[in-house]
Short mmCIF file of C-alpha atoms in Angstrom, two decimals:
data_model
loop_
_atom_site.label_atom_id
_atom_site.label_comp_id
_atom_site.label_asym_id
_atom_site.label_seq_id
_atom_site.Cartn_x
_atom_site.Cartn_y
_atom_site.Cartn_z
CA UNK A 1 104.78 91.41 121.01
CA UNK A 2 103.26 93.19 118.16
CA UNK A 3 103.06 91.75 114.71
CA UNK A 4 102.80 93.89 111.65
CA UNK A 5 101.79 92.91 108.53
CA UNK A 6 102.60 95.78 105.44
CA UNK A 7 100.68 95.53 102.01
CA UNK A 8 101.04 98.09 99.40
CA UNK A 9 97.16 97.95 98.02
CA UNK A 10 98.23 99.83 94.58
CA UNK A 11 100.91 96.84 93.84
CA UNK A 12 97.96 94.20 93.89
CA UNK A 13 94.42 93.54 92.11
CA UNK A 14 91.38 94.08 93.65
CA UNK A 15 90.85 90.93 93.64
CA UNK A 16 94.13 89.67 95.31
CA UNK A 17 93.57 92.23 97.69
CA UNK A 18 90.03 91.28 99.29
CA UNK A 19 89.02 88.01 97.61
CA UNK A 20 87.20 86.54 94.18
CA UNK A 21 85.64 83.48 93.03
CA UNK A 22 88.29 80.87 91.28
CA UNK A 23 85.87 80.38 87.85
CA UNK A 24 87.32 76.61 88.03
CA UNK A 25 86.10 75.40 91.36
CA UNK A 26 83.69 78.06 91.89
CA UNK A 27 85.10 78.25 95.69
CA UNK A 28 85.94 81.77 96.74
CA UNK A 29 89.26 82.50 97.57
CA UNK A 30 90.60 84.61 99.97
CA UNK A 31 92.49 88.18 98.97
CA UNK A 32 96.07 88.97 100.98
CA UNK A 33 94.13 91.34 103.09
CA UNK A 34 90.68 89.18 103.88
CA UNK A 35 93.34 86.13 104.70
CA UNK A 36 95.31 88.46 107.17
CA UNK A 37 92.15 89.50 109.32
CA UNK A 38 90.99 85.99 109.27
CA UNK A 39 93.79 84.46 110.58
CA UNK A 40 93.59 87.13 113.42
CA UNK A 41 90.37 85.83 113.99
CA UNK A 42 91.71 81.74 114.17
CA UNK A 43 94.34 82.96 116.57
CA UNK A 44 92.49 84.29 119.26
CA UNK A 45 89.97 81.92 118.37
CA UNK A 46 92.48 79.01 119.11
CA UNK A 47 94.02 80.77 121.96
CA UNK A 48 90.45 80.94 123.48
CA UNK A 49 89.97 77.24 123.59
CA UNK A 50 93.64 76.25 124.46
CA UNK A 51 95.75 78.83 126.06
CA UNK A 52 98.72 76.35 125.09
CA UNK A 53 97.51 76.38 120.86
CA UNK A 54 100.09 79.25 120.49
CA UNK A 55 103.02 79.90 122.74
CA UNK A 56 103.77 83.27 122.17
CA UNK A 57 100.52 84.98 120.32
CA UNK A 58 100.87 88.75 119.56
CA UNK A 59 99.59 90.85 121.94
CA UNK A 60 98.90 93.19 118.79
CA UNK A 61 98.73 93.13 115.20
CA UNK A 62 98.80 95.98 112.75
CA UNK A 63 98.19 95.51 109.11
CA UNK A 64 99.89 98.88 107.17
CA UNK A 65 98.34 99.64 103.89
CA UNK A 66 101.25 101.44 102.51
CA UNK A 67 100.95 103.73 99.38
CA UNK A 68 98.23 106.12 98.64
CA UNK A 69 95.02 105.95 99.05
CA UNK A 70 92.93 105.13 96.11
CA UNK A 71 88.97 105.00 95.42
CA UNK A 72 89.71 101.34 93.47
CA UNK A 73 90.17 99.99 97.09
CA UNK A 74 89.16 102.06 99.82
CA UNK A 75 85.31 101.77 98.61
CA UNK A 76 85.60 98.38 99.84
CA UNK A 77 86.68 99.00 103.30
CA UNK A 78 83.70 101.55 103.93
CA UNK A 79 82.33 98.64 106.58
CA UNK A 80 85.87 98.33 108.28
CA UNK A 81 86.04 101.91 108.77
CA UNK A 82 82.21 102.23 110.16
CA UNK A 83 81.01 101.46 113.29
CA UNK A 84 80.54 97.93 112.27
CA UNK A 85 83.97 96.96 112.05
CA UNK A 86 83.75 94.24 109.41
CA UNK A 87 85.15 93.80 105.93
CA UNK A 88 82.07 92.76 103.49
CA UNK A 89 83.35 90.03 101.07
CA UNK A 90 81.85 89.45 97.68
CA UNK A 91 80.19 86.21 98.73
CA UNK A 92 78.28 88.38 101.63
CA UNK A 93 80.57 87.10 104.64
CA UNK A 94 81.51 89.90 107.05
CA UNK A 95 84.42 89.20 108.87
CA UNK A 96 84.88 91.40 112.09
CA UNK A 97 88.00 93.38 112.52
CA UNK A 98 88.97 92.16 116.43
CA UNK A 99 90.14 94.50 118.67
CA UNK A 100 93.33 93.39 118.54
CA UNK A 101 94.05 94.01 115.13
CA UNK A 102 94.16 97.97 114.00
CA UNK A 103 94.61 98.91 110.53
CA UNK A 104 96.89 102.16 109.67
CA UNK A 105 96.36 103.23 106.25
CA UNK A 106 99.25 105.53 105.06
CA UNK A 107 97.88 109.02 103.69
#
């Protein structure tokens, strides 16, 4: 089973898209996309520790960014699209793309 995920990046702030500090509780919150790769990240993590946490996991997961590219938001994937795999949050946390997740950005 492969779930896919499609966000059009143009149709959402930067900040909705990766992430930004709430001014009111100083926390950092989670963009649409940062949220997405994260929760890969608890499911396999989950599935690791109890192969009954999740009864039918994807065997895949694609996230489409759909719509044209744009240098407001691709800068910020430069780390996702290196070697390193992982997208750098504001706050300094790098969170690793896993292998099963493959993003497909729409040219």
């Amino acid at each position: 089973r492969t779930e896919v995920e499609v966000l059009d990046p143009k149709a959402l702030e930067k900040s909705e898209l990766f992430g930004a500090w709430d001014e009111s509780t100083r926390e950092f919150r989670d963009g649409v996309l940062a949220a997405l790769i994260r929760n890969v990240a608890d499911v396999e993590t989950l599935r690791a520790g109890d192969p009954e946490a999740e009864l039918n996991p994807p065997s895949r997961c694609l996230i489409v960014l759909d719509g044209d590219v744009s240098p407001d938001w691709i800068e910020s994937l430069n780390s996702v699209l290196d070697d390193n795999r992982c997208l750098s949050l504001p706050t300094g946390e790098r969170l690793r793309i896993h292998r099963k997740l493959t993003i497909v950005f729409e040219c």
